[in-house]
JSON list of C-alpha atoms in Angstrom, two decimals:
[
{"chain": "A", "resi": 6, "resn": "UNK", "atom": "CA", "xyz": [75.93, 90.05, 63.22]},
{"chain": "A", "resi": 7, "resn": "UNK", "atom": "CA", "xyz": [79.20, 89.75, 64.68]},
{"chain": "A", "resi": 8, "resn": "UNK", "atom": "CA", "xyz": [80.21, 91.83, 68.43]},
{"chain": "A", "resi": 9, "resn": "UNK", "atom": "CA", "xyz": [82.17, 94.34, 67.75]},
{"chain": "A", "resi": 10, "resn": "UNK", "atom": "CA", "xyz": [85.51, 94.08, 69.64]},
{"chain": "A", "resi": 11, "resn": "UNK", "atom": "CA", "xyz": [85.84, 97.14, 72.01]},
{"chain": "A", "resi": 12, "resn": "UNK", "atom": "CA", "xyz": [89.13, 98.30, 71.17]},
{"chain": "A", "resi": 13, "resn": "UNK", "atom": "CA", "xyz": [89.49, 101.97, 72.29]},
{"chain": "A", "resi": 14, "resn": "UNK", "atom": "CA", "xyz": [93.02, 101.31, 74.21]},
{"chain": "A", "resi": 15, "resn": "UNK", "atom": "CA", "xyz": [94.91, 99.35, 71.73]},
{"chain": "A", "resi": 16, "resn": "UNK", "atom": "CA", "xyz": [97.42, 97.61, 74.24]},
{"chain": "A", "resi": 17, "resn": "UNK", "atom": "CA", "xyz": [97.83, 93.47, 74.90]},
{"chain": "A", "resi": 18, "resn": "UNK", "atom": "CA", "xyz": [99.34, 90.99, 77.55]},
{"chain": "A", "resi": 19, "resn": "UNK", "atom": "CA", "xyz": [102.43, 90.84, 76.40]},
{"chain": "A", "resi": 20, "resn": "UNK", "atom": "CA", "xyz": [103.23, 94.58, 77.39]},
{"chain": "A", "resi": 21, "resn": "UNK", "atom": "CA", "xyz": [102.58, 93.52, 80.65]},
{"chain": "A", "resi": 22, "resn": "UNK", "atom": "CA", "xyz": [104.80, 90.53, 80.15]},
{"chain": "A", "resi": 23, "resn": "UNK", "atom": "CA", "xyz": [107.61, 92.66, 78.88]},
{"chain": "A", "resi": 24, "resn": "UNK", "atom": "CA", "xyz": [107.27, 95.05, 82.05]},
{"chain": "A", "resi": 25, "resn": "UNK", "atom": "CA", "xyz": [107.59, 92.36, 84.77]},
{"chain": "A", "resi": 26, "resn": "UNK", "atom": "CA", "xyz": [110.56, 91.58, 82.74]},
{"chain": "A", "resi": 27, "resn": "UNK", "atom": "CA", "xyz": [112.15, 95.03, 82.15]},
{"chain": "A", "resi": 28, "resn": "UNK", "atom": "CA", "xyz": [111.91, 95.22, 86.34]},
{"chain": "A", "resi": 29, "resn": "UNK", "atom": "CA", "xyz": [114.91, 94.58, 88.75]},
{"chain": "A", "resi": 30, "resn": "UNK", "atom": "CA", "xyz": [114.43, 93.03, 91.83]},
{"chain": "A", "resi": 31, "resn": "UNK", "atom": "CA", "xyz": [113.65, 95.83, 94.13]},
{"chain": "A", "resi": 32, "resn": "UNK", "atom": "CA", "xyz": [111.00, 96.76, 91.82]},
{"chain": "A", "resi": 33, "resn": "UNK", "atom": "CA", "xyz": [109.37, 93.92, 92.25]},
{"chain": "A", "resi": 34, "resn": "UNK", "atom": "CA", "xyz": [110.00, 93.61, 95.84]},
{"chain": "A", "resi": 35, "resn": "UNK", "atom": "CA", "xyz": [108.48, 97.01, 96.12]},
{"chain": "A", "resi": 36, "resn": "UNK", "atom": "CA", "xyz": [105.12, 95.28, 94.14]},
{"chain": "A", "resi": 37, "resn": "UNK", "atom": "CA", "xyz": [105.13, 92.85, 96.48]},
{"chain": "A", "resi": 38, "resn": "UNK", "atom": "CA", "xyz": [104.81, 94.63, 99.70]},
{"chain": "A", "resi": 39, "resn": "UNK", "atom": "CA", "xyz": [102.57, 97.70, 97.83]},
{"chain": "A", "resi": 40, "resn": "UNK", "atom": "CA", "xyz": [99.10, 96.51, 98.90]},
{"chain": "A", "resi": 41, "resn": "UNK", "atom": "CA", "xyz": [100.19, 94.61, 102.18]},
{"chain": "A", "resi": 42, "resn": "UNK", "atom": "CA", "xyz": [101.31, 98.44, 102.97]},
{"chain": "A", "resi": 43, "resn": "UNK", "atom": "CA", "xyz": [98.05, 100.00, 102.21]},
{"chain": "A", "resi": 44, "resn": "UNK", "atom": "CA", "xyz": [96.59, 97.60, 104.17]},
{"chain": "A", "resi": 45, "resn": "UNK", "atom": "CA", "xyz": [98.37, 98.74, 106.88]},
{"chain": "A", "resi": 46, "resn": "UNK", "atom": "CA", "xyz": [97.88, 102.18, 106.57]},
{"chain": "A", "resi": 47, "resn": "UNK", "atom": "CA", "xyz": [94.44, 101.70, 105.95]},
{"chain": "A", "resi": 48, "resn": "UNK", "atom": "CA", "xyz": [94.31, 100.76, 109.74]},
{"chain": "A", "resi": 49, "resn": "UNK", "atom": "CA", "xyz": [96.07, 103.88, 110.61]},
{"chain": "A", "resi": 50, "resn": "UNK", "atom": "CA", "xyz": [93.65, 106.20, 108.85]},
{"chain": "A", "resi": 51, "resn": "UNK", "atom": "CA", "xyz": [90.65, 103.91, 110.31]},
{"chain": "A", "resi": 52, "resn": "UNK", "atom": "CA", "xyz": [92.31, 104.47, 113.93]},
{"chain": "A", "resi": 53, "resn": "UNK", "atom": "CA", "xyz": [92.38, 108.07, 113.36]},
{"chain": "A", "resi": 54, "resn": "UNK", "atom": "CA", "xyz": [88.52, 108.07, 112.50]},
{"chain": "A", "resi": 55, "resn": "UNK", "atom": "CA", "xyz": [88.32, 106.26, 115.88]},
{"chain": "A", "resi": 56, "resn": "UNK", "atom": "CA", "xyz": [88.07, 102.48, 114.64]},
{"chain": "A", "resi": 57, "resn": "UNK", "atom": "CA", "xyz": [89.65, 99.38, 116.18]},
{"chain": "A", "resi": 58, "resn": "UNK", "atom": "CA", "xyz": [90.49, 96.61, 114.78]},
{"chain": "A", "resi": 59, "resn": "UNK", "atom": "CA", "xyz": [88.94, 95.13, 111.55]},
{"chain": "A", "resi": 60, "resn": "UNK", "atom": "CA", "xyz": [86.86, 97.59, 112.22]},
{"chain": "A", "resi": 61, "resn": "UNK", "atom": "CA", "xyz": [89.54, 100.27, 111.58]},
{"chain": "A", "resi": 62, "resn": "UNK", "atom": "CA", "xyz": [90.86, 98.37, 108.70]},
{"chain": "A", "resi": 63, "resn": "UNK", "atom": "CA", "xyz": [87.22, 98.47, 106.49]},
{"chain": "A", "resi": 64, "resn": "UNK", "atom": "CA", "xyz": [86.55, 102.15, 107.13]},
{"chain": "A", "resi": 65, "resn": "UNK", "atom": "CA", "xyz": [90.68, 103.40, 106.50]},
{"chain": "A", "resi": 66, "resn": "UNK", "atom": "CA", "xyz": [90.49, 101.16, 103.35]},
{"chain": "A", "resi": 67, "resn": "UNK", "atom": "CA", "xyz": [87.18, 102.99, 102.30]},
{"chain": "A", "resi": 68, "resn": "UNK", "atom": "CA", "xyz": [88.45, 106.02, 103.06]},
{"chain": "A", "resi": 69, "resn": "UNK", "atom": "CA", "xyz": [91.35, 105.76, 101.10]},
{"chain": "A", "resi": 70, "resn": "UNK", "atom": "CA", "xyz": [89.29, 104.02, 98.04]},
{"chain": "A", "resi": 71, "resn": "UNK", "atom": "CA", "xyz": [86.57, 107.03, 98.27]},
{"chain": "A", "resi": 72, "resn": "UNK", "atom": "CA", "xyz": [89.41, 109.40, 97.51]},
{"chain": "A", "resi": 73, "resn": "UNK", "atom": "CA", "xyz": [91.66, 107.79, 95.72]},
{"chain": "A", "resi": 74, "resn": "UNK", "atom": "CA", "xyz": [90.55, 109.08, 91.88]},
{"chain": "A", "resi": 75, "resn": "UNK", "atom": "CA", "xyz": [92.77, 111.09, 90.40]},
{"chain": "A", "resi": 76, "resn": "UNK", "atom": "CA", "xyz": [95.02, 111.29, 93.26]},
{"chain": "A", "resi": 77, "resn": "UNK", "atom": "CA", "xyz": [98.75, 110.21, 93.38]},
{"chain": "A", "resi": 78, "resn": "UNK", "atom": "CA", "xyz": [98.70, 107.31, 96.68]},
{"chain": "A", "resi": 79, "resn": "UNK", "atom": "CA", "xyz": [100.77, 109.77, 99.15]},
{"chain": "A", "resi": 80, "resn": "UNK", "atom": "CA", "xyz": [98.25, 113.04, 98.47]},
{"chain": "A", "resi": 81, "resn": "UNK", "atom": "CA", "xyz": [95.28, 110.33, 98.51]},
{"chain": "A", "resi": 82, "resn": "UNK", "atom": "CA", "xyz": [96.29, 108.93, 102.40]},
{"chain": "A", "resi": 83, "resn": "UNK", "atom": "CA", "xyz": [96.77, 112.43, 102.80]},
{"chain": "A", "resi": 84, "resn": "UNK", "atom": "CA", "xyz": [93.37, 113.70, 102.18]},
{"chain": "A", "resi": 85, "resn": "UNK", "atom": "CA", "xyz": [92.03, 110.15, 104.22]},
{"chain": "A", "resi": 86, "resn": "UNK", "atom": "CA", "xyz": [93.73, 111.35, 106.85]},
{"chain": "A", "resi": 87, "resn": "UNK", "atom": "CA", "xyz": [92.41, 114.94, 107.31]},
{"chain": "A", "resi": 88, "resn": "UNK", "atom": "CA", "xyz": [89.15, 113.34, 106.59]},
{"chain": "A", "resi": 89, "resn": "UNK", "atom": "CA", "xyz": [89.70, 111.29, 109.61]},
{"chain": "A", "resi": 90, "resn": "UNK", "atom": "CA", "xyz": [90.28, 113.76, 111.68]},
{"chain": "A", "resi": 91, "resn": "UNK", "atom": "CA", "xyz": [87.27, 115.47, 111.07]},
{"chain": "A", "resi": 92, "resn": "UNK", "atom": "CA", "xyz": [88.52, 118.52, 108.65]},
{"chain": "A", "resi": 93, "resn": "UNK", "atom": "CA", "xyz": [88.19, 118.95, 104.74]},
{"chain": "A", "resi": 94, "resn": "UNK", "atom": "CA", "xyz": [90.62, 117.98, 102.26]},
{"chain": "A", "resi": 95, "resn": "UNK", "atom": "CA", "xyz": [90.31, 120.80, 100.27]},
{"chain": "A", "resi": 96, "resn": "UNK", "atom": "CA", "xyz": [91.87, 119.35, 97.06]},
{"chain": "A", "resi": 97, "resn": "UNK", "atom": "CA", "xyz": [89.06, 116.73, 97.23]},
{"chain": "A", "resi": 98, "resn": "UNK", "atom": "CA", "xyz": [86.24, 116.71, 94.78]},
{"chain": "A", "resi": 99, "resn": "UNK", "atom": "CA", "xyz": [83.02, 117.42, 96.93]},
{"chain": "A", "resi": 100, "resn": "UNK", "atom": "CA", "xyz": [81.44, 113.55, 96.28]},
{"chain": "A", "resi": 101, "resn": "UNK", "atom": "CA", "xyz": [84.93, 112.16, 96.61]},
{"chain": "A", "resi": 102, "resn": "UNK", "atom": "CA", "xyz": [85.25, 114.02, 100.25]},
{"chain": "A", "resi": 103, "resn": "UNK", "atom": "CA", "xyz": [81.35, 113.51, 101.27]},
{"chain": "A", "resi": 104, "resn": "UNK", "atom": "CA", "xyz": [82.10, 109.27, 100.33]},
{"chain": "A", "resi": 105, "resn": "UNK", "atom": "CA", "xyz": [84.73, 109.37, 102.81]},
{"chain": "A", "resi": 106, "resn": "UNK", "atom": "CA", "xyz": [83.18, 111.36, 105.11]},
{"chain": "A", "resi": 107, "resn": "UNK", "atom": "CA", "xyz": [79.64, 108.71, 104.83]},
{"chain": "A", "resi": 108, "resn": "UNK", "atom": "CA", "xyz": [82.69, 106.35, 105.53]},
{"chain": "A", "resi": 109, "resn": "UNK", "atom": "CA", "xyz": [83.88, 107.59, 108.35]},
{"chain": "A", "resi": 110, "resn": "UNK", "atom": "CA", "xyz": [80.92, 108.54, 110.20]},
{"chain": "A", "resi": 111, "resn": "UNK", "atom": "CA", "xyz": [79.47, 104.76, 109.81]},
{"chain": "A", "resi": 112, "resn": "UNK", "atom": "CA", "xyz": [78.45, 103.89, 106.80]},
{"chain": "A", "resi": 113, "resn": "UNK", "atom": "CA", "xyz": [79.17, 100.30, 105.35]},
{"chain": "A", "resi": 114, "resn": "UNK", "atom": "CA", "xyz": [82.69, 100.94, 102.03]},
{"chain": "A", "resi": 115, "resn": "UNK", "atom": "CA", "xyz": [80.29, 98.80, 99.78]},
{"chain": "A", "resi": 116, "resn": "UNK", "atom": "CA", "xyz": [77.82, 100.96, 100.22]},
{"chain": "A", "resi": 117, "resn": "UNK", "atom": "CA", "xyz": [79.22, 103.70, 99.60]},
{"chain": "A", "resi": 118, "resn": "UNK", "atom": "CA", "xyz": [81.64, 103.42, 96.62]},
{"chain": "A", "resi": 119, "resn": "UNK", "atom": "CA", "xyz": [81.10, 102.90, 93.16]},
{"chain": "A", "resi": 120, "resn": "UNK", "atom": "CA", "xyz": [83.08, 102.52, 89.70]},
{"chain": "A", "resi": 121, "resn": "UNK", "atom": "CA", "xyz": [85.40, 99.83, 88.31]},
{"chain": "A", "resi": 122, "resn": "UNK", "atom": "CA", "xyz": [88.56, 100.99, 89.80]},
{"chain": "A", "resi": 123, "resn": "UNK", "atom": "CA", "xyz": [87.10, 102.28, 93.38]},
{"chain": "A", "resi": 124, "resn": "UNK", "atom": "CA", "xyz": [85.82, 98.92, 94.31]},
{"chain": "A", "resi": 125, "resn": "UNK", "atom": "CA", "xyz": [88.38, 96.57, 93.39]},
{"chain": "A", "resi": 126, "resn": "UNK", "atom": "CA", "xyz": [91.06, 99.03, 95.33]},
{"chain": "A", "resi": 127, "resn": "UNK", "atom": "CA", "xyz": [89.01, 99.42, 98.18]},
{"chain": "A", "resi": 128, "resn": "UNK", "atom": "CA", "xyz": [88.53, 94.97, 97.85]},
{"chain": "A", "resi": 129, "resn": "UNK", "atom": "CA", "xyz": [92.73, 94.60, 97.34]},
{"chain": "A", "resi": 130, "resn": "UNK", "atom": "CA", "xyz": [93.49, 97.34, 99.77]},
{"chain": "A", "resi": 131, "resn": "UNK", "atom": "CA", "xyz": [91.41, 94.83, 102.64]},
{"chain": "A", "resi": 132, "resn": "UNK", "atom": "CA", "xyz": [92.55, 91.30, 101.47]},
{"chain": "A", "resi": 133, "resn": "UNK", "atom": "CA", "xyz": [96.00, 92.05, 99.72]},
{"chain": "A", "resi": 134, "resn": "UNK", "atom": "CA", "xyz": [96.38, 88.16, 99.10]},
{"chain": "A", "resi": 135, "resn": "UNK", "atom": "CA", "xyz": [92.28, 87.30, 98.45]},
{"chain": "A", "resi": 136, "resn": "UNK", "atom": "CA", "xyz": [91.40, 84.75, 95.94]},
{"chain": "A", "resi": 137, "resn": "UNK", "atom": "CA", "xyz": [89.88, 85.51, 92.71]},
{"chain": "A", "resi": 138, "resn": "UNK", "atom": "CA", "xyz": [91.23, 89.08, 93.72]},
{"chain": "A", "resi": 139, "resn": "UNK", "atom": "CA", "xyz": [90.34, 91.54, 90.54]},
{"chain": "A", "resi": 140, "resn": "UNK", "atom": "CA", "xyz": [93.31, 93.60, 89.28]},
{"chain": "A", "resi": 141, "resn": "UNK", "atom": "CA", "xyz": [92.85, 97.37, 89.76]},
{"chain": "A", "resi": 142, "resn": "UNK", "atom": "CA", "xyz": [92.70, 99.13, 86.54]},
{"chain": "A", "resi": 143, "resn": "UNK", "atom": "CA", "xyz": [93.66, 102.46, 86.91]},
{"chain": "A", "resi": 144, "resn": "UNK", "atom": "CA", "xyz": [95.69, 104.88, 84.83]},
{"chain": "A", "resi": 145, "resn": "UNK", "atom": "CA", "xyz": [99.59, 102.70, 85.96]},
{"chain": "A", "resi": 146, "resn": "UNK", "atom": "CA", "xyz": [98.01, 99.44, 84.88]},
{"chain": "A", "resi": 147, "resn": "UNK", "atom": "CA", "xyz": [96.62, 101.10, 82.22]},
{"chain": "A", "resi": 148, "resn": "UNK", "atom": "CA", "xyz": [99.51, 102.67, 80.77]},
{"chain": "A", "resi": 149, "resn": "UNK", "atom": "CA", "xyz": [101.54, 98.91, 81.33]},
{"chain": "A", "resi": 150, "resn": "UNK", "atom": "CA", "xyz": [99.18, 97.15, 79.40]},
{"chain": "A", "resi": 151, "resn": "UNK", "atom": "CA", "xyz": [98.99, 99.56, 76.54]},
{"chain": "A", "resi": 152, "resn": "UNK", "atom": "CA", "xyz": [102.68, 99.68, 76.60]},
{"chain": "A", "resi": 153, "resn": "UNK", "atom": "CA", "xyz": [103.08, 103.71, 76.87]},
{"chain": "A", "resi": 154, "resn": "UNK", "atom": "CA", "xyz": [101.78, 106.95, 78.96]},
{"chain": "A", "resi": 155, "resn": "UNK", "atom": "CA", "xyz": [98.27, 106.87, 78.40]},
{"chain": "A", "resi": 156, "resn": "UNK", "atom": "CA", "xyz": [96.50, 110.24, 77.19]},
{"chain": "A", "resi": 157, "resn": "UNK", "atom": "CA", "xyz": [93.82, 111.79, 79.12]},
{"chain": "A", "resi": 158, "resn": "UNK", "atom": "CA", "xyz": [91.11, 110.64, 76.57]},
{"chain": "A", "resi": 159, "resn": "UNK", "atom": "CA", "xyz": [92.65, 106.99, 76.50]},
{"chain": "A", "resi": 160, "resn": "UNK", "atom": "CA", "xyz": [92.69, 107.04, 80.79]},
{"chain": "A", "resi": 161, "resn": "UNK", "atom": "CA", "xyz": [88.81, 108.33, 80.26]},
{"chain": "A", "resi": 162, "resn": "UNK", "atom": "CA", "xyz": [88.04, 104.65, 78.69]},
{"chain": "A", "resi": 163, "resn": "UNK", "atom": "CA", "xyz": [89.39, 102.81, 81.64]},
{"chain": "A", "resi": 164, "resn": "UNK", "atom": "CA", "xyz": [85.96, 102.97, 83.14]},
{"chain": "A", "resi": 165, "resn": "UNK", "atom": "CA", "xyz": [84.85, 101.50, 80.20]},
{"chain": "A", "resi": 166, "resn": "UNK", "atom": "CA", "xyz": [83.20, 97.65, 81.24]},
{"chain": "A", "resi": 167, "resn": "UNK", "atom": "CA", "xyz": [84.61, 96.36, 78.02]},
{"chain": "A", "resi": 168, "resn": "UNK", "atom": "CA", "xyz": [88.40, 98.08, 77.83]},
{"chain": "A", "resi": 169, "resn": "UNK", "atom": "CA", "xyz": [88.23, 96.94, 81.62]},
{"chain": "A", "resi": 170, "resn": "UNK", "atom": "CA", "xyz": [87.23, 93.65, 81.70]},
{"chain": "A", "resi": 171, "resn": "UNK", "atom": "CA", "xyz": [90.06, 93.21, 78.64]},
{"chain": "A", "resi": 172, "resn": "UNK", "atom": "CA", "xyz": [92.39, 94.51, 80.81]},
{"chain": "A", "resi": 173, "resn": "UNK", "atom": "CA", "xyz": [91.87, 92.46, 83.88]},
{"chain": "A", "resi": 174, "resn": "UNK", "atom": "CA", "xyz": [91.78, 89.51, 81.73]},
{"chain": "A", "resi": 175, "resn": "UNK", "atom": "CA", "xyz": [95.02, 90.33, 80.57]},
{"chain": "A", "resi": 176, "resn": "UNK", "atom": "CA", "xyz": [96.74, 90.58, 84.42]},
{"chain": "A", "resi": 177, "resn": "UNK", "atom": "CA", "xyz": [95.17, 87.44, 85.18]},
{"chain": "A", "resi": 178, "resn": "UNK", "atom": "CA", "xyz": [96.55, 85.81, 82.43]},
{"chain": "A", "resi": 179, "resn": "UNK", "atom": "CA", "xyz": [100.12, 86.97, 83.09]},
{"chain": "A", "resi": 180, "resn": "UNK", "atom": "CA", "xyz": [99.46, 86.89, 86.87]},
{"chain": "A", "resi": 181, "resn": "UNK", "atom": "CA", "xyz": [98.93, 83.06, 86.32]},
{"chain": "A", "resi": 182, "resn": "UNK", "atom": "CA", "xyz": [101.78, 81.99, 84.10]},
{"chain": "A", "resi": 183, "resn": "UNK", "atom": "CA", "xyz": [104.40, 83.93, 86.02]},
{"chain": "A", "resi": 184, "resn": "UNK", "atom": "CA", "xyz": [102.74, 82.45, 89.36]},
{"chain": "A", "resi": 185, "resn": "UNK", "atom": "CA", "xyz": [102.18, 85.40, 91.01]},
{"chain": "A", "resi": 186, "resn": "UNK", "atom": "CA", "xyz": [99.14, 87.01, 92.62]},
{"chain": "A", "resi": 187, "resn": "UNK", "atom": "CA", "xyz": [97.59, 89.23, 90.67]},
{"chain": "A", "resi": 188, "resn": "UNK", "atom": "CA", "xyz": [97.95, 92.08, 92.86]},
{"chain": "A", "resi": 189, "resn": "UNK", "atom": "CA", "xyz": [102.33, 91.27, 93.35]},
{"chain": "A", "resi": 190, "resn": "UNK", "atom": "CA", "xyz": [102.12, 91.60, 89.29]},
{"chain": "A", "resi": 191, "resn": "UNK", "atom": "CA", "xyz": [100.68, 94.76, 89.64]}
]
């Protein structure tokens, strides 16, 4: 019997395609520099947890990761860096805030995070320019590739292995034949 095709987000490649296109150039300028910037503030928010070095890098970039779901990027280094500093972030969901608090107190990123989208951010977030880097599929790239605002029930699939793996295929394709890095197309 034939697989069955997971197609609960009905979007393709060529959305993405048409994006890059629709974009000016400080748009995709902006892309370019987005995950060499977290980078860099992931070394802040690991210096304010007391880190040094690469060192400060791994835990700020696990920080970040372990509360970035569901959080727009300036309210997620927001809550990393309260969390740093030793206080709550109240508008944290308790496992989200106890990750990066595991995080900052010692505990190994890798060990600590989970999911489909946590992982790969946390991986880009480290090693903006790594090879055989995997897109992050969250509710942006999402939305892209399906060529609209995605609903809440259509974001819920995301963490789907199937609709996600689809997805990153997709990015890599388009990554490739505009010869960009995946993470500059995204």
């Amino acid at each position: 019997m034939p697989r069955k095709r997971n197609r609960q987000i009905r979007g393709n490649r060529q959305n993405i395609l048409d994006c890059y296109n629709r974009s000016n150039e400080w748009v995709r300028q902006a892309g370019d520099m987005w995950y060499p910037n977290a980078h860099y503030t992931a070394i802040e928010v690991g210096e304010l947890a007391g880190y040094t070095g690469d060192n400060a890098l791994v835990v700020g970039a696990g920080m970040i990761s372990a509360t970035s779901p569901q959080r727009d990027w300036l309210l997620n280094v927001q809550d990393a860096k309260l969390i740093a500093r030793g206080h709550e972030a109240p508008s944290q969901y308790g496992a989200n805030q106890l990750k990066a608090e595991q995080i900052r107190d010692g505990e190994h990123p890798l060990a600590v995070l989970g999911g489909i989208k946590v992982v790969p951010f946390f991986l880009a977030i480290v090693d903006p320019r790594g090879e055989d880097a995997i897109p992050v599929i969250d509710r942006h790239a999402g939305a892209v590739y399906l060529g609209e605002s995605m609903t809440d029930k259509q974001q819920s699939k995301l963490s789907n292995v199937g609709v996600n793996t689809r997805i990153v295929h997709a990015y890599r394709l388009i990554a490739e034949q505009l010869n960009l890095h995946v993470h500059q197309l995204q």
